[in-house]
Amino acid sequence: MTTRTREIGWLVARRLAFAVPVVVVVAVGVFLLAAASPFDPVYQYYGVDVFTATEADLAATRARLGLDDGVFQQLGRWLSGVLTGDLGTSRSFRQPVGRVIAERLPWTLLLVVVGLLVAVVLALVAGTVAAWRQGGAFDRVVTGIGHAMEGIPPFVLALVAIAVFSLGLGWLPVAGLTDAGAPATFDQVARHLVLPALVLGVSQTPWLVLHVRGSLLGALGEDHVSGARARGLPERTVVLRHALPTALLPFVTLLGTRIPELVTGAVLVETVFSWPGLAEAVVTAALAVDFPMLAAISVLATAAVLLGSLLADVAVALADPRVTADG
């Protein structure tokens, strides 16, 4: 085992050890915030049926769900269940939390992965061309749009996209995984995925485009790029084979730091487009003060953010020997 491999191994070990208390703090925080909510979980559990339920029914349901216990007692019961592989029962979906996650996680991963690919492709193409043609019309347009879109939240983009491409032009469906009553075939899912994936990807693009442009402009001024130009290499070769690889190293790190924004954007996009993913379940669970569901999803999202950051740092450390793996 080389020294570099050991350094990266220690980096992974430290990050994993740090992740455990972070995940526990997040779970406790979610329980405390949910406990401070003014909503009564048993009312959310019954829904409209609460108006016909008797006080005895409400009391029995409250006792069965453990709502009469203190928040720390509920938290302790949930944590002990997690250690044995039982995430509890979702009050809002009325089925085991593990089953809800298993049914919805694939759709969220599909949306997030496609949205991230859209963002990366757009950022690399637009950012590279803008830096290559610095000061030109394309550079000014891309830079202006990038700065303008930094403050636009994903749900605004989603509503505009629905108004233009669904209601106006009629090219794409408004929402859902498939048409009403249709099976979840590849064609159906792909057609319904286009708009939410584009919105999610485009919403993440401004920071990535501006970063690629700035990083590539910095790389174009480095000595090894000037040396490549001095050797008479074509400008395309200088940019794509000498400057761009140098500029992509910090871009990988930036992708890792954008994962929290990607998760937040997925929540908003899934809600607007009624995409049946895990992020949309967050809203349902929050409205129902669903402790077990909220805690499980929050822990899962936190783990995804920590894992994404770790993978980005490991990728940079493997690609560039000059980077110190001490984070």
mmCIF file of C-alpha atoms in Angstrom:
data_model
loop_
_atom_site.group_PDB
_atom_site.id
_atom_site.type_symbol
_atom_site.label_atom_id
_atom_site.label_comp_id
_atom_site.label_asym_id
_atom_site.label_seq_id
_atom_site.Cartn_x
_atom_site.Cartn_y
_atom_site.Cartn_z
ATOM 1 C CA MET A 1 0.000 0.000 0.000
ATOM 2 C CA THR A 2 1.467 3.359 -1.052
ATOM 3 C CA THR A 3 1.711 6.425 1.173
ATOM 4 C CA ARG A 4 -0.899 8.198 -0.961
ATOM 5 C CA THR A 5 -3.345 5.305 -0.588
ATOM 6 C CA ARG A 6 -2.876 5.349 3.193
ATOM 7 C CA GLU A 7 -3.509 9.114 3.304
ATOM 8 C CA ILE A 8 -6.748 8.727 1.351
ATOM 9 C CA GLY A 9 -7.732 5.763 3.530
ATOM 10 C CA TRP A 10 -7.273 7.885 6.667
ATOM 11 C CA LEU A 11 -9.293 10.664 5.035
ATOM 12 C CA VAL A 12 -12.178 8.247 4.438
ATOM 13 C CA ALA A 13 -11.926 6.845 7.983
ATOM 14 C CA ARG A 14 -11.948 10.330 9.575
ATOM 15 C CA ARG A 15 -14.908 11.449 7.496
ATOM 16 C CA LEU A 16 -16.919 8.303 8.320
ATOM 17 C CA ALA A 17 -16.133 8.700 12.032
ATOM 18 C CA PHE A 18 -17.222 12.355 11.843
ATOM 19 C CA ALA A 19 -20.426 11.399 10.003
ATOM 20 C CA VAL A 20 -21.811 9.298 12.876
ATOM 21 C CA PRO A 21 -22.278 12.167 15.418
ATOM 22 C CA VAL A 22 -23.501 14.466 12.635
ATOM 23 C CA VAL A 23 -26.243 12.003 11.665
ATOM 24 C CA VAL A 24 -27.249 11.538 15.316
ATOM 25 C CA VAL A 25 -27.437 15.326 15.839
ATOM 26 C CA VAL A 26 -29.615 15.669 12.728
ATOM 27 C CA ALA A 27 -31.986 12.935 13.922
ATOM 28 C CA VAL A 28 -32.296 14.533 17.372
ATOM 29 C CA GLY A 29 -32.797 17.961 15.823
ATOM 30 C CA VAL A 30 -35.601 16.699 13.598
ATOM 31 C CA PHE A 31 -37.381 15.134 16.560
ATOM 32 C CA LEU A 32 -37.075 18.326 18.621
ATOM 33 C CA LEU A 33 -38.288 20.540 15.771
ATOM 34 C CA ALA A 34 -41.211 18.228 15.055
ATOM 35 C CA ALA A 35 -42.096 18.195 18.764
ATOM 36 C CA ALA A 36 -42.199 22.013 18.742
ATOM 37 C CA SER A 37 -44.698 21.967 15.872
ATOM 38 C CA PRO A 38 -48.148 23.372 16.777
ATOM 39 C CA PHE A 39 -49.854 20.593 14.807
ATOM 40 C CA ASP A 40 -51.263 17.532 16.569
ATOM 41 C CA PRO A 41 -50.029 14.341 14.841
ATOM 42 C CA VAL A 42 -53.196 12.420 15.649
ATOM 43 C CA TYR A 43 -55.299 14.990 13.774
ATOM 44 C CA GLN A 44 -52.988 14.688 10.757
ATOM 45 C CA TYR A 45 -53.185 10.895 11.067
ATOM 46 C CA TYR A 46 -56.993 10.866 10.896
ATOM 47 C CA GLY A 47 -57.356 13.607 8.292
ATOM 48 C CA VAL A 48 -60.975 14.587 7.640
ATOM 49 C CA ASP A 49 -62.117 11.506 9.582
ATOM 50 C CA VAL A 50 -61.064 13.288 12.770
ATOM 51 C CA PHE A 51 -64.414 15.145 12.763
ATOM 52 C CA THR A 52 -66.341 11.857 13.105
ATOM 53 C CA ALA A 53 -63.923 10.140 15.494
ATOM 54 C CA THR A 54 -64.786 9.945 19.192
ATOM 55 C CA GLU A 55 -62.507 11.129 21.986
ATOM 56 C CA ALA A 56 -62.025 7.481 22.945
ATOM 57 C CA ASP A 57 -60.883 6.645 19.411
ATOM 58 C CA LEU A 58 -58.436 9.561 19.419
ATOM 59 C CA ALA A 59 -57.069 8.576 22.825
ATOM 60 C CA ALA A 60 -56.649 4.936 21.766
ATOM 61 C CA THR A 61 -54.865 5.955 18.564
ATOM 62 C CA ARG A 62 -52.648 8.365 20.465
ATOM 63 C CA ALA A 63 -51.668 5.596 22.883
ATOM 64 C CA ARG A 64 -51.111 3.071 20.060
ATOM 65 C CA LEU A 65 -48.824 5.467 18.177
ATOM 66 C CA GLY A 66 -46.916 6.351 21.360
ATOM 67 C CA LEU A 67 -47.803 10.032 21.090
ATOM 68 C CA ASP A 68 -48.399 10.331 24.835
ATOM 69 C CA ASP A 69 -44.738 9.568 25.469
ATOM 70 C CA GLY A 70 -42.148 12.321 25.749
ATOM 71 C CA VAL A 71 -40.180 13.312 22.659
ATOM 72 C CA PHE A 72 -36.948 11.822 24.014
ATOM 73 C CA GLN A 73 -38.746 8.573 24.815
ATOM 74 C CA GLN A 74 -40.025 8.481 21.235
ATOM 75 C CA LEU A 75 -36.530 9.309 19.979
ATOM 76 C CA GLY A 76 -34.987 6.535 22.081
ATOM 77 C CA ARG A 77 -37.556 4.046 20.822
ATOM 78 C CA TRP A 78 -36.847 5.106 17.214
ATOM 79 C CA LEU A 79 -33.054 4.879 17.640
ATOM 80 C CA SER A 80 -33.277 1.426 19.228
ATOM 81 C CA GLY A 81 -35.442 0.327 16.313
ATOM 82 C CA VAL A 82 -32.927 1.694 13.803
ATOM 83 C CA LEU A 83 -30.182 -0.413 15.400
ATOM 84 C CA THR A 84 -32.270 -3.522 14.730
ATOM 85 C CA GLY A 85 -33.192 -2.461 11.192
ATOM 86 C CA ASP A 86 -36.702 -1.250 12.029
ATOM 87 C CA LEU A 87 -37.274 2.376 10.953
ATOM 88 C CA GLY A 88 -40.759 2.403 12.423
ATOM 89 C CA THR A 89 -44.150 2.968 10.811
ATOM 90 C CA SER A 90 -44.996 6.102 8.877
ATOM 91 C CA ARG A 91 -48.121 7.782 10.223
ATOM 92 C CA SER A 92 -48.713 9.767 7.036
ATOM 93 C CA PHE A 93 -48.330 6.826 4.624
ATOM 94 C CA ARG A 94 -49.594 4.191 7.118
ATOM 95 C CA GLN A 95 -46.980 1.645 6.145
ATOM 96 C CA PRO A 96 -43.430 0.789 7.275
ATOM 97 C CA VAL A 97 -40.926 3.590 6.681
ATOM 98 C CA GLY A 98 -38.530 1.142 5.036
ATOM 99 C CA ARG A 99 -41.167 0.215 2.451
ATOM 100 C CA VAL A 100 -41.942 3.868 1.667
ATOM 101 C CA ILE A 101 -38.236 4.576 1.156
ATOM 102 C CA ALA A 102 -37.740 1.461 -0.991
ATOM 103 C CA GLU A 103 -40.671 2.420 -3.241
ATOM 104 C CA ARG A 104 -39.716 6.094 -3.662
ATOM 105 C CA LEU A 105 -35.923 6.190 -3.510
ATOM 106 C CA PRO A 106 -35.385 4.832 -7.077
ATOM 107 C CA TRP A 107 -37.526 7.616 -8.569
ATOM 108 C CA THR A 108 -35.633 10.281 -6.599
ATOM 109 C CA LEU A 109 -32.274 8.838 -7.636
ATOM 110 C CA LEU A 110 -33.427 8.783 -11.266
ATOM 111 C CA LEU A 111 -34.473 12.437 -11.132
ATOM 112 C CA VAL A 112 -31.355 13.607 -9.256
ATOM 113 C CA VAL A 113 -28.898 11.682 -11.462
ATOM 114 C CA VAL A 114 -30.471 12.885 -14.724
ATOM 115 C CA GLY A 115 -30.739 16.441 -13.360
ATOM 116 C CA LEU A 116 -27.085 16.380 -12.284
ATOM 117 C CA LEU A 117 -26.010 15.096 -15.717
ATOM 118 C CA VAL A 118 -27.959 17.920 -17.365
ATOM 119 C CA ALA A 119 -26.267 20.470 -15.083
ATOM 120 C CA VAL A 120 -22.764 19.063 -15.661
ATOM 121 C CA VAL A 121 -23.115 18.898 -19.465
ATOM 122 C CA LEU A 122 -24.559 22.418 -19.710
ATOM 123 C CA ALA A 123 -21.928 23.825 -17.344
ATOM 124 C CA LEU A 124 -18.976 22.213 -19.120
ATOM 125 C CA VAL A 125 -20.124 23.177 -22.617
ATOM 126 C CA ALA A 126 -21.293 26.719 -21.847
ATOM 127 C CA GLY A 127 -18.491 27.481 -19.359
ATOM 128 C CA THR A 128 -15.751 26.207 -21.702
ATOM 129 C CA VAL A 129 -17.041 28.063 -24.770
ATOM 130 C CA ALA A 130 -17.555 31.263 -22.726
ATOM 131 C CA ALA A 131 -13.970 31.180 -21.399
ATOM 132 C CA TRP A 132 -12.624 30.240 -24.818
ATOM 133 C CA ARG A 133 -14.451 33.198 -26.385
ATOM 134 C CA GLN A 134 -13.866 35.583 -23.459
ATOM 135 C CA GLY A 135 -15.403 38.980 -24.052
ATOM 136 C CA GLY A 136 -17.460 37.795 -27.040
ATOM 137 C CA ALA A 137 -21.224 37.812 -27.434
ATOM 138 C CA PHE A 138 -21.645 34.226 -26.181
ATOM 139 C CA ASP A 139 -19.506 34.946 -23.122
ATOM 140 C CA ARG A 140 -21.525 38.062 -22.262
ATOM 141 C CA VAL A 141 -24.851 36.247 -22.687
ATOM 142 C CA VAL A 142 -23.786 33.221 -20.622
ATOM 143 C CA THR A 143 -22.283 35.363 -17.868
ATOM 144 C CA GLY A 144 -25.336 37.622 -17.730
ATOM 145 C CA ILE A 145 -27.805 34.726 -17.627
ATOM 146 C CA GLY A 146 -25.666 32.924 -15.049
ATOM 147 C CA HIS A 147 -25.638 35.874 -12.641
ATOM 148 C CA ALA A 148 -29.339 36.562 -13.234
ATOM 149 C CA MET A 149 -30.384 32.954 -12.532
ATOM 150 C CA GLU A 150 -28.385 32.637 -9.300
ATOM 151 C CA GLY A 151 -31.266 34.149 -7.321
ATOM 152 C CA ILE A 152 -34.124 32.288 -9.016
ATOM 153 C CA PRO A 153 -35.423 29.381 -6.892
ATOM 154 C CA PRO A 154 -36.186 26.036 -8.615
ATOM 155 C CA PHE A 155 -39.939 26.242 -8.034
ATOM 156 C CA VAL A 156 -40.112 29.474 -10.067
ATOM 157 C CA LEU A 157 -38.292 27.775 -12.937
ATOM 158 C CA ALA A 158 -40.665 24.818 -12.588
ATOM 159 C CA LEU A 159 -43.770 26.998 -12.823
ATOM 160 C CA VAL A 160 -42.365 28.873 -15.837
ATOM 161 C CA ALA A 161 -41.467 25.589 -17.546
ATOM 162 C CA ILE A 162 -44.965 24.217 -16.966
ATOM 163 C CA ALA A 163 -46.532 27.424 -18.305
ATOM 164 C CA VAL A 164 -44.386 27.375 -21.461
ATOM 165 C CA PHE A 165 -43.795 23.747 -22.386
ATOM 166 C CA SER A 166 -46.904 22.076 -20.933
ATOM 167 C CA LEU A 167 -49.753 24.590 -20.927
ATOM 168 C CA GLY A 168 -48.496 26.839 -23.733
ATOM 169 C CA LEU A 169 -46.856 24.547 -26.274
ATOM 170 C CA GLY A 170 -48.324 21.262 -25.036
ATOM 171 C CA TRP A 171 -45.060 19.415 -25.683
ATOM 172 C CA LEU A 172 -44.635 17.750 -22.305
ATOM 173 C CA PRO A 173 -46.950 16.545 -19.503
ATOM 174 C CA VAL A 174 -47.610 18.813 -16.551
ATOM 175 C CA ALA A 175 -46.895 16.406 -13.702
ATOM 176 C CA GLY A 176 -46.868 12.843 -12.433
ATOM 177 C CA LEU A 177 -44.867 9.746 -13.301
ATOM 178 C CA THR A 178 -47.187 8.598 -16.116
ATOM 179 C CA ASP A 179 -50.417 9.631 -17.789
ATOM 180 C CA ALA A 180 -53.540 8.903 -15.729
ATOM 181 C CA GLY A 181 -54.071 5.126 -15.515
ATOM 182 C CA ALA A 182 -51.097 4.314 -17.747
ATOM 183 C CA PRO A 183 -48.477 1.739 -16.670
ATOM 184 C CA ALA A 184 -44.987 2.897 -15.736
ATOM 185 C CA THR A 185 -43.364 1.983 -19.057
ATOM 186 C CA PHE A 186 -40.030 3.409 -20.248
ATOM 187 C CA ASP A 187 -41.688 5.779 -22.720
ATOM 188 C CA GLN A 188 -44.164 7.067 -20.155
ATOM 189 C CA VAL A 189 -41.560 7.663 -17.431
ATOM 190 C CA ALA A 190 -39.034 9.197 -19.845
ATOM 191 C CA ARG A 191 -41.628 11.629 -21.215
ATOM 192 C CA HIS A 192 -42.690 12.717 -17.724
ATOM 193 C CA LEU A 193 -39.056 12.921 -16.543
ATOM 194 C CA VAL A 194 -37.886 15.444 -19.161
ATOM 195 C CA LEU A 195 -39.355 18.602 -17.658
ATOM 196 C CA PRO A 196 -38.536 18.040 -13.940
ATOM 197 C CA ALA A 197 -35.003 16.820 -14.773
ATOM 198 C CA LEU A 198 -34.367 19.840 -17.003
ATOM 199 C CA VAL A 199 -35.675 22.222 -14.333
ATOM 200 C CA LEU A 200 -33.571 20.592 -11.612
ATOM 201 C CA GLY A 201 -30.472 20.572 -13.829
ATOM 202 C CA VAL A 202 -30.865 24.136 -15.090
ATOM 203 C CA SER A 203 -31.474 25.406 -11.539
ATOM 204 C CA GLN A 204 -28.008 24.098 -10.545
ATOM 205 C CA THR A 205 -26.251 25.335 -13.684
ATOM 206 C CA PRO A 206 -25.486 29.038 -12.960
ATOM 207 C CA TRP A 207 -22.891 28.427 -10.245
ATOM 208 C CA LEU A 208 -21.311 25.577 -12.215
ATOM 209 C CA VAL A 209 -21.107 27.551 -15.486
ATOM 210 C CA LEU A 210 -19.543 30.583 -13.828
ATOM 211 C CA HIS A 211 -17.118 28.381 -11.923
ATOM 212 C CA VAL A 212 -15.996 26.488 -15.050
ATOM 213 C CA ARG A 213 -15.551 29.778 -16.918
ATOM 214 C CA GLY A 214 -13.523 31.377 -14.117
ATOM 215 C CA SER A 215 -11.455 28.276 -13.455
ATOM 216 C CA LEU A 216 -10.683 27.791 -17.151
ATOM 217 C CA LEU A 217 -9.679 31.437 -17.539
ATOM 218 C CA GLY A 218 -7.239 30.946 -14.663
ATOM 219 C CA ALA A 219 -5.877 27.745 -16.201
ATOM 220 C CA LEU A 220 -5.366 29.444 -19.587
ATOM 221 C CA GLY A 221 -2.877 31.792 -17.928
ATOM 222 C CA GLU A 222 -0.741 29.061 -16.338
ATOM 223 C CA ASP A 223 2.786 28.325 -17.488
ATOM 224 C CA HIS A 224 2.144 24.846 -18.905
ATOM 225 C CA VAL A 225 -0.640 26.253 -21.117
ATOM 226 C CA SER A 226 1.619 29.092 -22.303
ATOM 227 C CA GLY A 227 4.269 26.462 -23.046
ATOM 228 C CA ALA A 228 1.769 24.461 -25.104
ATOM 229 C CA ARG A 229 0.935 27.559 -27.117
ATOM 230 C CA ALA A 230 4.666 28.300 -27.551
ATOM 231 C CA ARG A 231 5.117 24.828 -29.056
ATOM 232 C CA GLY A 232 2.646 25.806 -31.768
ATOM 233 C CA LEU A 233 -0.178 23.468 -30.741
ATOM 234 C CA PRO A 234 -3.645 24.289 -32.136
ATOM 235 C CA GLU A 235 -5.780 26.440 -29.819
ATOM 236 C CA ARG A 236 -8.409 23.670 -29.582
ATOM 237 C CA THR A 237 -5.743 21.253 -28.292
ATOM 238 C CA VAL A 238 -4.382 23.860 -25.873
ATOM 239 C CA VAL A 239 -7.820 24.519 -24.371
ATOM 240 C CA LEU A 240 -9.289 21.005 -24.303
ATOM 241 C CA ARG A 241 -6.189 18.931 -23.505
ATOM 242 C CA HIS A 242 -4.002 21.274 -21.450
ATOM 243 C CA ALA A 243 -6.189 23.932 -19.766
ATOM 244 C CA LEU A 244 -9.528 22.149 -19.259
ATOM 245 C CA PRO A 245 -8.186 19.155 -17.243
ATOM 246 C CA THR A 246 -6.550 21.590 -14.798
ATOM 247 C CA ALA A 247 -9.798 23.572 -14.494
ATOM 248 C CA LEU A 248 -11.890 20.444 -13.843
ATOM 249 C CA LEU A 249 -10.206 19.519 -10.551
ATOM 250 C CA PRO A 250 -11.865 22.301 -8.483
ATOM 251 C CA PHE A 251 -15.050 21.665 -10.493
ATOM 252 C CA VAL A 252 -15.245 18.161 -9.002
ATOM 253 C CA THR A 253 -14.993 19.646 -5.501
ATOM 254 C CA LEU A 254 -17.698 22.169 -6.341
ATOM 255 C CA LEU A 255 -20.025 19.362 -7.450
ATOM 256 C CA GLY A 256 -19.690 17.819 -3.987
ATOM 257 C CA THR A 257 -20.559 21.100 -2.274
ATOM 258 C CA ARG A 258 -23.627 21.537 -4.511
ATOM 259 C CA ILE A 259 -25.266 18.300 -3.301
ATOM 260 C CA PRO A 260 -27.212 20.017 -0.457
ATOM 261 C CA GLU A 261 -28.641 22.476 -2.997
ATOM 262 C CA LEU A 262 -29.438 19.554 -5.293
ATOM 263 C CA VAL A 263 -31.337 17.774 -2.511
ATOM 264 C CA THR A 264 -33.239 20.969 -1.646
ATOM 265 C CA GLY A 265 -34.008 21.577 -5.306
ATOM 266 C CA ALA A 266 -35.250 18.008 -5.687
ATOM 267 C CA VAL A 267 -37.748 18.577 -2.840
ATOM 268 C CA LEU A 268 -39.199 21.632 -4.580
ATOM 269 C CA VAL A 269 -39.176 20.100 -8.068
ATOM 270 C CA GLU A 270 -40.794 16.843 -6.940
ATOM 271 C CA THR A 271 -43.492 18.787 -5.115
ATOM 272 C CA VAL A 272 -44.324 21.034 -8.090
ATOM 273 C CA PHE A 273 -44.332 18.174 -10.611
ATOM 274 C CA SER A 274 -45.991 15.626 -8.248
ATOM 275 C CA TRP A 275 -43.035 13.331 -8.888
ATOM 276 C CA PRO A 276 -43.506 10.283 -6.625
ATOM 277 C CA GLY A 277 -40.011 10.400 -5.140
ATOM 278 C CA LEU A 278 -38.594 10.481 -1.657
ATOM 279 C CA ALA A 279 -38.229 14.250 -1.532
ATOM 280 C CA GLU A 280 -41.936 14.729 -2.137
ATOM 281 C CA ALA A 281 -42.553 12.448 0.863
ATOM 282 C CA VAL A 282 -40.700 14.991 3.030
ATOM 283 C CA VAL A 283 -43.479 17.516 2.505
ATOM 284 C CA THR A 284 -46.187 14.969 3.257
ATOM 285 C CA ALA A 285 -44.382 13.780 6.398
ATOM 286 C CA ALA A 286 -43.732 17.347 7.594
ATOM 287 C CA LEU A 287 -47.388 18.329 7.219
ATOM 288 C CA ALA A 288 -48.415 15.209 9.158
ATOM 289 C CA VAL A 289 -45.726 15.668 11.885
ATOM 290 C CA ASP A 290 -44.604 12.159 10.993
ATOM 291 C CA PHE A 291 -41.614 11.685 13.360
ATOM 292 C CA PRO A 292 -40.340 8.309 12.049
ATOM 293 C CA MET A 293 -40.625 9.312 8.388
ATOM 294 C CA LEU A 294 -39.063 12.759 8.886
ATOM 295 C CA ALA A 295 -36.143 11.379 10.876
ATOM 296 C CA ALA A 296 -35.418 8.579 8.400
ATOM 297 C CA ILE A 297 -35.503 10.875 5.360
ATOM 298 C CA SER A 298 -33.442 13.565 7.108
ATOM 299 C CA VAL A 299 -30.795 11.029 8.093
ATOM 300 C CA LEU A 300 -30.778 9.642 4.546
ATOM 301 C CA ALA A 301 -30.385 13.132 3.034
ATOM 302 C CA THR A 302 -27.611 13.999 5.494
ATOM 303 C CA ALA A 303 -25.782 10.779 4.678
ATOM 304 C CA ALA A 304 -26.106 11.548 0.939
ATOM 305 C CA VAL A 305 -24.608 15.019 1.419
ATOM 306 C CA LEU A 306 -21.703 13.706 3.521
ATOM 307 C CA LEU A 307 -21.067 10.848 1.095
ATOM 308 C CA GLY A 308 -21.139 13.167 -1.926
ATOM 309 C CA SER A 309 -18.659 15.533 -0.306
ATOM 310 C CA LEU A 310 -16.374 12.613 0.609
ATOM 311 C CA LEU A 311 -16.477 11.129 -2.905
ATOM 312 C CA ALA A 312 -15.656 14.543 -4.427
ATOM 313 C CA ASP A 313 -12.644 15.013 -2.117
ATOM 314 C CA VAL A 314 -11.405 11.465 -2.787
ATOM 315 C CA ALA A 315 -11.764 11.998 -6.547
ATOM 316 C CA VAL A 316 -9.710 15.220 -6.368
ATOM 317 C CA ALA A 317 -7.068 13.569 -4.171
ATOM 318 C CA LEU A 318 -6.760 10.661 -6.616
ATOM 319 C CA ALA A 319 -6.615 12.934 -9.671
ATOM 320 C CA ASP A 320 -4.121 15.484 -8.323
ATOM 321 C CA PRO A 321 -1.120 14.271 -6.251
ATOM 322 C CA ARG A 322 -0.490 17.879 -5.143
ATOM 323 C CA VAL A 323 -3.697 17.899 -3.066
ATOM 324 C CA THR A 324 -3.153 17.048 0.603
ATOM 325 C CA ALA A 325 -5.647 14.479 1.898
ATOM 326 C CA ASP A 326 -5.935 15.989 5.354
ATOM 327 C CA GLY A 327 -9.623 17.080 5.316
#
